[in-house]
Short mmCIF file of C-alpha atoms in Angstrom, two decimals:
data_model
loop_
_atom_site.label_atom_id
_atom_site.label_comp_id
_atom_site.label_asym_id
_atom_site.label_seq_id
_atom_site.Cartn_x
_atom_site.Cartn_y
_atom_site.Cartn_z
CA MET A 273 126.13 79.52 122.10
CA VAL A 274 129.38 78.17 123.56
CA ALA A 275 131.32 75.33 121.93
CA GLU A 276 133.56 73.06 124.01
CA PRO A 277 136.75 71.25 122.87
CA HIS A 278 136.41 68.10 120.78
CA ASN A 279 136.85 64.68 122.41
CA ASP A 280 138.77 62.31 120.13
CA ASN A 281 136.80 59.36 121.54
CA ASN A 282 133.71 60.87 119.91
CA PRO A 283 134.57 60.92 116.19
CA VAL A 284 133.05 63.63 114.06
CA GLY A 285 133.58 63.18 110.35
CA TYR A 286 130.94 65.09 108.47
CA VAL A 287 131.23 68.47 110.16
CA PRO A 288 134.29 70.23 111.67
CA HIS A 289 135.07 70.10 115.37
CA ASN A 290 133.08 72.58 117.46
CA TYR A 291 131.07 73.39 114.38
CA SER A 292 127.64 74.97 114.40
CA GLU A 293 125.47 76.37 111.63
CA VAL A 294 122.03 77.98 111.62
CA PHE A 295 119.71 76.72 108.88
CA ASP A 296 116.44 78.49 109.61
CA VAL A 297 114.75 80.92 112.00
CA ALA A 298 111.05 81.38 112.78
CA LEU A 299 109.18 83.96 114.86
CA THR A 300 106.61 82.93 117.48
CA PRO A 301 103.32 84.83 117.98
CA GLN A 302 104.85 86.28 121.15
CA GLY A 303 107.89 87.64 119.29
CA ASP A 304 110.38 85.00 120.43
CA LEU A 305 112.81 83.29 118.04
CA ILE A 306 113.03 79.59 117.21
CA ILE A 307 116.36 78.59 115.64
CA VAL A 308 117.21 75.25 114.02
CA GLY A 309 120.69 74.25 112.97
CA LEU A 310 123.50 71.73 112.99
CA MET A 311 126.09 71.24 115.74
CA ALA A 312 129.05 68.98 116.49
CA ASP A 313 130.61 68.07 119.86
CA THR A 314 129.19 70.13 122.74
CA ALA A 315 127.16 73.31 122.63
CA ILE A 316 125.82 75.32 125.57
CA PHE A 317 122.64 77.40 125.34
CA GLY A 318 122.20 79.26 128.61
CA THR A 319 122.12 76.53 131.27
CA THR A 320 121.43 73.72 128.77
CA ARG A 321 124.33 71.59 127.52
CA LEU A 322 123.83 69.60 124.32
CA LEU A 323 126.20 66.78 123.30
CA SER A 324 126.35 65.44 119.76
CA PRO A 325 127.20 61.71 119.71
CA GLY A 326 127.53 61.42 115.92
CA ARG A 327 128.39 63.35 112.79
CA GLY A 328 126.40 66.34 113.84
CA SER A 329 123.08 66.74 115.62
CA VAL A 330 120.11 68.98 114.94
CA PHE A 331 119.47 71.59 117.62
CA VAL A 332 116.27 73.54 118.22
CA VAL A 333 116.59 76.61 120.46
CA LYS A 334 114.08 79.19 121.65
CA LEU A 335 115.41 82.68 122.38
CA ALA A 336 113.44 85.36 124.22
CA GLY A 337 112.67 88.10 121.73
CA ALA A 338 113.09 90.89 124.27
CA THR A 339 116.47 89.80 125.64
CA GLY A 340 117.91 87.22 123.25
CA GLN A 341 118.45 84.84 126.16
CA PRO A 342 117.89 81.08 125.64
CA VAL A 343 114.53 79.87 126.98
CA TRP A 344 114.99 76.19 126.13
CA ALA A 345 117.06 73.97 123.86
CA GLN A 346 116.35 70.53 122.43
CA GLN A 347 118.32 68.13 120.30
CA LEU A 348 117.64 65.49 117.63
CA THR A 349 120.47 62.96 117.73
CA SER A 350 121.80 60.05 115.69
CA PRO A 351 124.19 57.37 117.01
CA VAL A 352 127.96 57.64 116.72
CA SER A 353 129.20 57.81 113.09
CA LEU A 354 125.71 58.57 111.75
CA TYR A 355 124.44 61.80 110.32
CA SER A 356 121.47 64.12 110.77
CA ASN A 357 120.80 67.53 109.30
CA GLY A 358 118.16 70.15 110.05
CA CYS A 359 116.48 71.93 107.18
CA GLY A 360 113.72 74.28 108.28
CA VAL A 361 111.44 75.39 111.10
CA GLU A 362 107.92 76.84 111.27
CA VAL A 363 105.72 78.02 114.16
CA ASP A 364 101.90 77.93 114.16
CA PRO A 365 99.60 80.54 115.78
CA ALA A 366 99.43 78.44 118.96
CA GLY A 367 103.23 78.55 119.30
CA ASN A 368 103.83 74.90 118.35
CA VAL A 369 107.15 74.29 116.57
CA TYR A 370 107.67 72.11 113.47
CA VAL A 371 111.14 71.00 112.37
CA SER A 372 112.11 69.07 109.24
CA GLY A 373 115.35 67.63 107.95
CA THR A 374 117.27 64.59 106.78
CA TYR A 375 118.83 61.70 108.70
CA SER A 376 120.71 58.44 108.21
CA GLN A 377 119.72 55.08 109.81
CA SER A 378 118.08 56.48 112.96
CA ILE A 379 117.32 59.70 114.78
CA THR A 380 115.97 60.28 118.29
CA CYS A 381 113.46 63.09 118.88
CA GLY A 382 112.82 63.10 122.62
CA PRO A 383 110.96 59.85 123.46
CA THR A 384 110.63 58.83 119.79
CA THR A 385 113.31 57.10 117.71
CA LEU A 386 112.80 57.00 113.95
CA THR A 387 114.46 54.39 111.72
CA SER A 388 115.18 55.04 108.05
CA ALA A 389 113.99 52.68 105.34
CA GLY A 390 117.02 53.36 103.17
CA GLU A 391 120.26 55.29 102.95
CA VAL A 392 118.84 58.72 103.83
CA ASP A 393 115.28 59.61 104.85
CA THR A 394 113.17 62.64 105.74
CA PHE A 395 112.00 63.49 109.26
CA VAL A 396 109.50 66.01 110.61
CA ALA A 397 108.98 66.60 114.33
CA SER A 398 106.89 68.92 116.49
CA LEU A 399 107.40 70.52 119.90
CA THR A 400 105.19 72.69 122.07
CA GLY A 401 106.02 76.32 122.65
CA ALA A 402 107.50 75.22 125.98
CA GLY A 403 109.93 72.83 124.26
CA GLN A 404 108.13 69.54 124.99
CA TRP A 405 108.08 66.91 122.26
CA ARG A 406 104.66 66.34 120.62
CA TRP A 407 105.37 63.84 117.82
CA ALA A 408 107.93 62.78 115.18
CA LYS A 409 107.43 61.15 111.78
CA SER A 410 109.65 59.66 109.09
CA ALA A 411 109.19 59.30 105.33
CA GLY A 412 111.24 57.62 102.65
CA GLY A 413 112.19 54.43 100.89
CA PRO A 414 115.23 52.40 99.83
CA GLY A 415 116.98 55.31 98.10
CA ARG A 416 118.00 58.81 99.16
CA ASP A 417 114.99 60.85 100.27
CA MET A 418 115.64 64.36 101.55
CA SER A 419 113.70 67.33 102.90
CA ASN A 420 114.44 70.77 101.45
CA GLN A 421 111.46 72.95 102.46
CA ILE A 422 108.83 73.20 105.21
CA MET A 423 105.79 75.48 105.30
CA LEU A 424 102.43 75.80 107.07
CA ASP A 425 99.42 76.23 104.78
CA PRO A 426 96.42 78.47 105.63
CA ALA A 427 94.64 75.48 107.26
CA GLY A 428 97.59 74.91 109.61
CA ASN A 429 98.77 71.74 107.88
CA VAL A 430 102.50 71.05 107.59
CA CYS A 431 103.77 71.05 103.98
CA LEU A 432 107.08 69.38 103.13
CA SER A 433 108.97 69.37 99.86
CA GLY A 434 112.19 67.68 98.88
CA VAL A 435 113.66 65.07 96.55
CA PHE A 436 113.18 61.30 96.55
CA GLN A 437 114.78 58.43 94.67
CA THR A 438 113.05 55.33 93.22
CA GLY A 439 110.26 55.16 95.81
CA ALA A 440 109.19 56.83 99.06
CA VAL A 441 106.44 56.06 101.59
CA PHE A 442 104.51 58.87 103.33
CA GLY A 443 102.23 57.16 105.84
CA THR A 444 100.04 54.88 103.70
CA GLN A 445 100.91 56.57 100.40
CA THR A 446 103.79 55.51 98.15
CA LEU A 447 105.43 57.62 95.45
CA THR A 448 107.53 56.02 92.71
CA SER A 449 110.21 57.30 90.37
CA THR A 450 113.04 55.91 88.29
CA LYS A 451 115.44 58.70 89.34
CA PHE A 452 115.39 61.78 91.58
CA ASP A 453 112.10 63.68 91.54
CA VAL A 454 110.48 66.34 93.73
CA TYR A 455 107.71 65.49 96.19
CA LEU A 456 105.12 67.56 98.04
CA ALA A 457 103.56 66.06 101.19
CA THR A 458 101.29 67.35 103.95
CA LEU A 459 100.64 66.36 107.55
CA ALA A 460 97.92 67.43 109.95
CA PRO A 461 99.06 69.59 112.90
CA THR A 462 98.74 66.44 115.04
CA GLY A 463 101.18 64.46 112.86
CA GLN A 464 98.98 62.32 110.59
CA TRP A 465 100.07 62.07 106.95
CA LEU A 466 97.41 63.58 104.69
CA THR A 467 98.69 63.77 101.11
CA ALA A 468 101.77 63.02 99.03
CA GLU A 469 102.42 63.64 95.33
CA ASN A 470 105.11 63.81 92.68
CA LEU A 471 105.60 67.45 91.80
CA THR A 472 107.98 66.80 88.92
CA HIS A 473 109.04 64.15 86.45
CA ALA A 474 112.52 64.88 85.13
CA THR A 475 114.85 63.08 82.74
CA ASP A 476 117.95 61.37 84.08
CA SER A 477 120.19 64.17 82.82
CA LEU A 478 118.65 66.76 85.17
CA GLN A 479 119.19 67.38 88.88
CA VAL A 480 116.14 69.09 90.39
CA ALA A 481 115.52 70.38 93.93
CA PRO A 482 112.93 72.72 95.48
CA PHE A 483 114.19 76.04 96.81
CA GLY A 484 110.98 77.55 98.14
CA LEU A 485 107.31 77.10 99.06
CA ALA A 486 104.81 79.88 99.69
CA THR A 487 101.04 80.33 99.85
CA GLY A 488 99.07 83.26 98.45
CA PRO A 489 96.12 85.11 100.01
CA HIS A 490 93.60 83.15 97.90
CA GLY A 491 94.94 79.66 98.49
CA GLN A 492 97.55 79.69 95.72
CA LEU A 493 100.62 77.52 96.11
CA TYR A 494 103.95 78.83 94.81
CA VAL A 495 106.76 76.36 94.20
CA GLY A 496 110.33 77.27 93.31
CA LEU A 497 112.67 74.73 91.73
CA ASN A 498 116.36 74.83 90.85
CA TRP A 499 117.72 72.47 88.26
CA SER A 500 120.98 71.90 86.47
CA ASN A 501 122.12 69.70 83.61
CA PRO A 502 125.40 68.05 84.70
CA ARG A 503 125.41 65.96 81.52
CA ARG A 504 125.64 69.12 79.48
CA LEU A 505 126.07 67.32 76.16
CA LEU A 506 122.56 65.89 76.50
CA PRO A 507 119.26 67.79 76.50
CA GLY A 508 116.76 67.19 79.28
CA SER A 509 113.17 67.87 80.20
CA ILE A 510 111.05 68.41 83.29
CA THR A 511 107.28 67.93 83.56
CA ILE A 512 105.04 69.72 86.04
CA GLY A 513 101.35 68.98 85.80
CA SER A 514 100.59 68.82 82.08
CA THR A 515 103.47 71.12 81.07
CA THR A 516 106.81 69.79 79.86
CA LEU A 517 109.79 72.14 79.69
CA THR A 518 112.81 71.30 77.54
CA VAL A 519 116.31 72.05 78.79
CA PRO A 520 118.84 72.30 75.93
CA ALA A 521 122.27 70.74 76.06
CA ARG A 522 125.03 73.00 77.40
CA SER A 523 122.41 75.08 79.22
CA GLN A 524 122.95 77.42 82.16
CA GLN A 525 121.73 76.94 85.70
CA ARG A 526 117.96 77.40 85.64
CA ALA A 527 115.13 77.96 88.06
CA LEU A 528 111.38 77.72 87.82
CA LEU A 529 108.62 79.57 89.65
CA ALA A 530 105.18 77.98 89.31
CA GLN A 531 101.73 78.80 90.69
CA ARG A 532 99.00 76.29 91.48
CA ASP A 533 95.53 77.61 92.28
CA SER A 534 93.28 76.54 95.16
CA ALA A 535 91.63 73.95 92.88
CA GLY A 536 94.97 72.22 92.29
CA GLN A 537 95.51 73.44 88.72
CA TRP A 538 98.88 74.77 87.58
CA THR A 539 98.10 78.25 86.24
CA TRP A 540 101.46 79.69 85.18
CA MET A 541 105.21 79.04 85.20
CA ARG A 542 108.21 81.31 84.74
CA GLN A 543 111.71 80.15 83.86
CA LEU A 544 114.71 82.03 85.29
CA ARG A 545 117.93 81.35 83.41
CA GLY A 546 121.36 82.23 84.79
CA ALA A 547 120.27 82.25 88.45
CA LEU A 548 120.54 80.07 91.54
CA THR A 549 117.44 80.87 93.57
CA SER A 550 117.10 80.42 97.32
CA GLY A 551 113.69 81.64 98.45
CA VAL A 552 110.06 82.33 97.53
CA ALA A 553 107.68 84.60 99.46
CA CYS A 554 104.23 86.09 98.89
CA ASP A 555 102.74 89.27 100.39
CA LYS A 556 99.14 89.96 101.39
CA ARG A 557 98.35 91.56 98.03
CA GLY A 558 99.36 88.42 96.18
CA ASN A 559 102.68 89.67 94.80
CA VAL A 560 105.24 86.88 94.76
CA TYR A 561 108.99 87.37 95.20
CA VAL A 562 112.01 85.27 94.30
CA GLY A 563 115.45 85.78 95.83
CA GLY A 564 118.78 84.32 94.86
CA VAL A 565 122.17 84.95 93.30
CA ASN A 566 123.18 85.48 89.67
CA GLY A 567 126.65 85.46 88.20
CA ASP A 568 125.50 85.78 84.62
CA THR A 569 122.82 87.52 82.58
CA LEU A 570 119.46 86.77 84.20
CA TRP A 571 116.62 85.90 81.84
CA VAL A 572 112.93 85.51 82.61
CA ASP A 573 111.53 83.24 79.91
CA SER A 574 112.94 84.84 76.72
CA THR A 575 113.64 88.36 78.07
CA VAL A 576 116.84 89.68 79.68
CA ARG A 577 115.93 91.20 83.05
CA LEU A 578 119.30 91.71 84.77
CA THR A 579 122.90 92.06 83.66
CA PRO A 580 125.66 91.70 86.29
CA HIS A 581 127.86 94.68 87.08
CA SER A 582 130.98 92.72 86.11
CA LEU A 583 131.86 89.33 84.69
CA ASN A 584 132.16 86.40 87.11
CA ALA A 585 130.75 88.48 89.99
CA ALA A 586 128.01 86.88 92.07
CA GLU A 587 125.29 89.35 93.07
CA ALA A 588 122.19 88.91 95.21
CA PHE A 589 118.89 89.73 93.55
CA THR A 590 115.19 89.96 94.33
CA MET A 591 112.53 89.71 91.63
CA SER A 592 108.81 90.42 91.82
CA PHE A 593 105.85 88.95 89.92
CA SER A 594 102.16 89.72 90.15
CA ALA A 595 99.63 87.09 91.21
CA ALA A 596 98.91 86.61 87.50
CA GLY A 597 102.58 85.82 86.82
CA ASP A 598 103.47 89.13 85.20
CA TYR A 599 107.07 90.27 85.69
CA GLN A 600 107.18 93.49 87.76
CA TRP A 601 110.75 94.39 88.68
CA VAL A 602 114.19 93.13 89.64
CA CYS A 603 116.93 94.67 91.76
CA SER A 604 120.33 93.48 92.90
CA SER A 605 123.29 94.16 95.11
CA ASP A 606 126.47 95.68 93.71
CA SER A 607 129.77 94.06 94.59
CA SER A 608 133.03 95.91 94.70
CA ARG A 609 134.74 92.80 96.00
CA GLY A 610 133.50 89.59 97.61
CA THR A 611 131.03 86.73 97.48
CA ILE A 612 127.42 86.63 98.60
CA GLN A 613 125.05 83.74 99.31
CA PRO A 614 121.37 84.52 99.91
CA LYS A 615 119.66 81.93 102.12
CA GLY A 616 116.01 82.92 102.29
CA LEU A 617 113.30 85.43 101.57
CA SER A 618 110.29 86.65 103.56
CA THR A 619 107.71 89.43 103.43
CA GLY A 620 106.13 91.84 105.90
CA ALA A 621 103.64 94.54 105.02
CA PRO A 622 102.56 94.66 101.35
CA GLY A 623 105.57 95.64 99.25
CA GLU A 624 108.11 94.87 101.99
CA VAL A 625 110.59 92.08 101.34
CA TYR A 626 113.45 90.74 103.47
CA LEU A 627 116.49 89.00 101.99
CA GLN A 628 118.88 87.19 104.33
CA GLY A 629 122.08 85.21 103.87
CA SER A 630 125.85 85.44 104.26
CA LEU A 631 128.50 87.57 102.59
CA GLN A 632 132.25 87.96 102.37
CA GLY A 633 133.80 91.26 101.33
CA TRP A 634 131.59 94.31 100.81
CA PHE A 635 128.32 94.87 98.97
CA ASP A 636 126.04 97.82 98.32
CA PHE A 637 122.30 97.52 98.95
CA GLY A 638 120.81 100.85 97.92
CA SER A 639 122.27 103.48 100.24
CA PHE A 640 123.74 100.85 102.58
CA MET A 641 127.18 99.30 102.27
CA LEU A 642 127.63 96.04 104.17
CA GLU A 643 131.16 94.93 104.89
CA ALA A 644 132.29 91.67 106.45
CA GLY A 645 135.33 91.60 108.71
CA LEU A 646 138.85 91.28 107.43
CA ASN A 647 140.82 88.06 106.94
CA PHE A 648 138.10 86.53 104.76
CA ASP A 649 135.46 86.60 107.51
CA VAL A 650 131.94 85.52 106.58
CA ASP A 651 129.11 87.58 108.09
CA LEU A 652 125.34 87.21 108.09
CA PHE A 653 123.08 89.89 106.62
CA VAL A 654 119.40 90.81 106.57
CA ILE A 655 118.18 93.51 104.18
CA LYS A 656 114.72 95.05 104.31
CA GLY A 657 113.31 96.78 101.27
CA ALA A 658 109.98 98.27 100.24
CA GLY A 659 108.45 99.34 96.96
CA PRO A 660 109.38 98.47 93.40
CA ALA A 661 113.14 98.77 93.91
CA PRO A 662 113.96 97.69 97.47
CA PHE A 663 117.70 97.18 97.11
CA ASN A 664 120.03 98.56 94.49
CA LEU A 665 118.53 100.45 91.58
CA ARG A 666 121.06 100.35 88.75
CA MET A 667 121.80 104.04 88.18
CA GLY A 668 125.15 104.99 86.72
CA PHE A 669 126.38 108.36 85.51
CA SER A 670 129.37 109.84 83.73
CA PRO A 671 131.39 111.67 84.76
CA THR A 672 131.22 110.88 88.48
CA VAL A 673 132.95 114.19 89.31
CA ALA A 674 131.59 117.30 87.57
CA THR A 675 131.76 121.09 87.79
CA VAL A 676 128.88 123.56 87.66
CA GLY A 677 127.52 123.82 84.12
CA GLN A 678 129.06 120.52 83.00
CA PRO A 679 126.75 117.98 81.29
CA VAL A 680 126.23 114.59 82.97
CA THR A 681 124.86 111.45 81.28
CA LEU A 682 122.86 109.03 83.45
CA SER A 683 121.74 105.46 82.70
CA VAL A 684 119.07 103.63 84.72
CA ASN A 685 117.70 100.06 84.61
CA LEU A 686 113.99 100.74 85.19
CA PRO A 687 111.81 98.18 83.35
CA GLY A 688 109.99 100.95 81.45
CA GLY A 689 113.03 103.16 81.05
CA LEU A 690 112.50 106.87 81.73
CA THR A 691 108.97 106.99 80.35
CA GLY A 692 106.98 108.97 82.90
CA LEU A 693 109.96 111.01 84.18
CA THR A 694 108.66 114.20 85.81
CA SER A 695 111.52 115.56 87.94
CA VAL A 696 115.27 115.32 88.55
CA THR A 697 117.13 116.57 91.64
CA LEU A 698 120.79 116.62 92.68
CA ASN A 699 121.23 116.58 96.46
CA GLY A 700 117.74 118.10 96.74
CA VAL A 701 118.34 120.86 94.17
CA PRO A 702 115.88 120.70 91.22
CA ILE A 703 117.38 120.24 87.76
CA THR A 704 115.14 122.00 85.25
CA THR A 705 117.18 121.48 82.08
CA TYR A 706 117.43 117.87 80.98
CA LEU A 707 116.57 115.54 78.09
CA VAL A 708 116.34 111.81 77.34
CA ASN A 709 118.56 110.90 74.39
CA ALA A 710 118.00 108.25 71.70
CA ASN A 711 119.70 105.62 73.89
CA GLY A 712 117.22 106.18 76.72
CA GLN A 713 119.84 107.99 78.84
CA LEU A 714 119.18 111.13 80.85
CA VAL A 715 121.41 114.12 80.03
CA PHE A 716 121.40 117.14 82.36
CA THR A 717 123.59 120.10 83.29
CA VAL A 718 124.88 120.58 86.85
CA PRO A 719 123.02 123.65 88.22
CA THR A 720 124.82 126.57 89.84
CA SER A 721 123.45 125.92 93.35
CA ALA A 722 124.12 122.16 93.31
CA THR A 723 126.39 120.46 95.83
CA THR A 724 127.76 116.93 96.10
CA GLY A 725 125.00 114.38 96.67
CA THR A 726 122.79 111.68 95.23
CA ILE A 727 120.61 112.01 92.14
CA SER A 728 116.86 111.41 92.51
CA LEU A 729 114.40 110.75 89.70
CA THR A 730 110.61 110.79 89.91
CA VAL A 731 109.16 108.33 87.41
CA ASN A 732 105.43 107.62 87.34
CA GLY A 733 105.12 109.03 90.84
CA GLN A 734 107.87 106.79 92.29
CA ILE A 735 111.16 108.29 93.51
CA TYR A 736 114.40 106.47 92.64
CA THR A 737 117.72 107.55 94.16
CA SER A 738 121.26 106.70 93.08
CA THR A 739 123.47 104.59 95.34
CA MET A 740 126.59 106.71 94.85
CA PRO A 741 126.77 110.52 94.93
CA LEU A 742 127.73 112.81 92.09
CA THR A 743 130.69 114.88 93.27
CA VAL A 744 130.34 118.58 92.41
CA GLN A 745 133.74 120.29 92.36
CA ARG A 746 134.26 124.02 92.67
CA THR A 747 138.03 123.76 93.17
CA THR A 748 140.56 121.19 91.97
CA GLY A 749 143.65 119.52 93.31
CA VAL A 750 144.54 117.78 96.53
CA ALA A 751 146.00 120.82 98.23
CA GLU A 752 142.77 122.79 97.87
CA ALA A 753 140.67 119.85 99.04
CA ILE A 754 142.39 119.70 102.42
CA ASP A 755 141.21 121.99 105.16
CA ALA A 756 141.56 122.10 108.92
CA ALA A 757 138.48 119.94 109.58
CA PRO A 758 138.35 117.73 112.72
CA LEU A 759 138.13 114.53 110.71
CA GLN A 760 140.18 111.76 112.35
CA LEU A 761 141.73 108.75 110.58
CA TYR A 762 143.42 105.81 112.30
CA PRO A 763 145.89 104.39 111.44
CA ASN A 764 147.51 106.88 109.11
CA PRO A 765 149.51 105.72 107.13
CA ALA A 766 147.27 102.68 106.56
CA ARG A 767 147.32 99.53 104.48
CA GLU A 768 144.11 97.44 104.48
CA GLN A 769 141.59 99.64 106.27
CA VAL A 770 141.23 102.93 108.12
CA ARG A 771 138.88 103.82 110.95
CA ILE A 772 137.00 107.11 110.60
CA SER A 773 135.65 109.46 113.24
CA GLY A 774 134.45 113.03 113.13
CA GLY A 775 133.18 114.90 110.13
CA ALA A 776 129.56 115.16 109.06
CA VAL A 777 128.10 111.84 110.23
CA ASP A 778 125.15 112.14 107.83
CA ALA A 779 127.42 112.47 104.78
CA PRO A 780 129.01 109.67 102.73
CA VAL A 781 132.77 109.15 103.03
CA GLN A 782 134.74 109.75 99.83
CA LEU A 783 138.33 108.84 99.02
CA LEU A 784 140.03 111.10 96.43
CA ASP A 785 143.28 110.42 94.60
CA ALA A 786 146.05 112.95 93.90
CA LEU A 787 144.11 114.34 90.92
CA GLY A 788 141.00 114.98 92.98
CA ARG A 789 139.06 112.06 91.51
CA VAL A 790 136.72 110.03 93.73
CA VAL A 791 138.06 106.46 93.75
CA ARG A 792 135.93 104.91 96.49
CA VAL A 793 132.81 105.80 98.47
CA ALA A 794 131.25 104.37 101.65
CA SER A 795 127.90 105.03 103.30
CA GLN A 796 127.63 107.52 106.13
CA ALA A 797 127.02 104.70 108.61
CA ASN A 798 130.32 103.00 107.79
CA VAL A 799 133.15 103.78 110.24
CA ARG A 800 135.65 101.32 108.72
CA PHE A 801 136.85 102.12 105.22
CA ASP A 802 138.33 99.28 103.18
CA LEU A 803 141.54 100.19 101.32
CA ARG A 804 142.36 96.81 99.81
CA GLY A 805 143.15 96.90 96.10
CA LEU A 806 144.20 100.56 96.07
CA PRO A 807 147.73 101.52 94.97
CA ALA A 808 150.06 103.11 97.50
CA GLY A 809 150.14 106.88 97.51
CA VAL A 810 148.73 110.08 98.98
CA TYR A 811 144.95 110.44 99.08
CA VAL A 812 142.31 112.66 100.62
CA MET A 813 139.51 111.29 102.81
CA ARG A 814 136.49 113.60 102.68
CA ARG A 815 133.31 113.60 104.75
CA GLY A 816 130.99 116.47 103.97
CA ALA A 817 132.99 119.71 104.03
CA GLN A 818 135.82 118.21 106.11
CA ALA A 819 138.83 116.37 104.73
CA ARG A 820 142.17 114.92 105.80
CA ARG A 821 145.23 113.61 104.01
CA LEU A 822 145.61 109.80 104.05
CA VAL A 823 148.74 107.88 103.11
CA ILE A 824 148.23 104.33 101.83
CA GLU A 825 151.29 102.12 102.10
#
């Protein structure tokens, strides 16, 4: 996409000049990509030029999956000084595209112009796989009515969820409320409104919004809700079906995952406390996943399930539940420095889960370290995981640098602890002498043949591997660590980062201080090593058996 300079005769107030943002992506049956987002001023997709006349327009673009080249681009526009915002996109098996979002006063979708009934209303529109407009519909009332989620159910109907205020009309059906509540509505693939219902009834003190919709293999509907209590001195409550949940005064950010069966009955609900959730997905076996970010202790109902690595550090997490609502596992990223914002969650084969979003700084996801650019750049990420711990298993050990014969204590955050532990290896070398102490920690002795590497545990037939390696030292001191290896560092001296080439490309990169202690580690795939936050001095950069002196200014 190419953005052109802003024209002052075309005022843009809601979004920055030359601004564009992607809100959602969907895959067509042919493997092409459909992207929906928000743009201001002029954007060029291939040979198609789109011009936004108001405070941002919604764009819909199809990219060829094989080449990434634009196939077609369409635009949903509002008049000058008005506002429109895309929310989500879905594609059906025939390749038809469905887009939902929010608009003010009016929005034009090809030959159809929709007019809002109030301040802000919901729209949903459909295009063919060739980019031709099929239909467009509006829903809302005199208040603020917004779309947050779109999904296709197993019958091919379009499901929308969002928030509405006072009253909202969906075709011939009217929903009423005295404050903001959550709605669920469906349309036929041809654009006729089918159903509309209040999903929640909340007290005035609560702000509630849906963060995810998903369907299970047996017709189950999964709904995810975020809510907060801005009037923290007052308690609140939220009712779903026949269940009313009480939110105490001064409570944390909360989320709710609820399942409704194919007969329309709510079967179970789980509260997540201390989390801001951003996606729900279900695999073919019926396992349901929740993704989001937590900056505090994460509770599921009355049980602590995740503790952050450090205070006031936002970390991305993924949590799994069975189809019966039983908690299965949770895993999270580990932040050395930065902020992270998950945007969505999806599944592939059974047990595979994809978390996507944006990050600033650097984060560990299992054996991968993702690092955004310098100067506070924000990058996008997609992480694929599989099995019961797809991202970062919490495995810490002390000391992190040990000699042969030295005892090492290891802690791990498996839901069942180390019950079922059958083997321990260090860089592939079996450890035969170990025990689990009264605190549930593993204590083992570094074997004679061990070398620097990760620790792997086999628990109940599943292998879990540490993110960081245990450094096995046979010599000490900086002088002995340096050899004549062809490891190249640039620049050297360095300040904020150093580029690395040479060395064992399949080995992690370690930075040692003047006492031979490992102070920072990066994955083997990382060729840029971040030095921010380290004191000036002489260090050693080591990759496998090769090392080189590094001066940090």
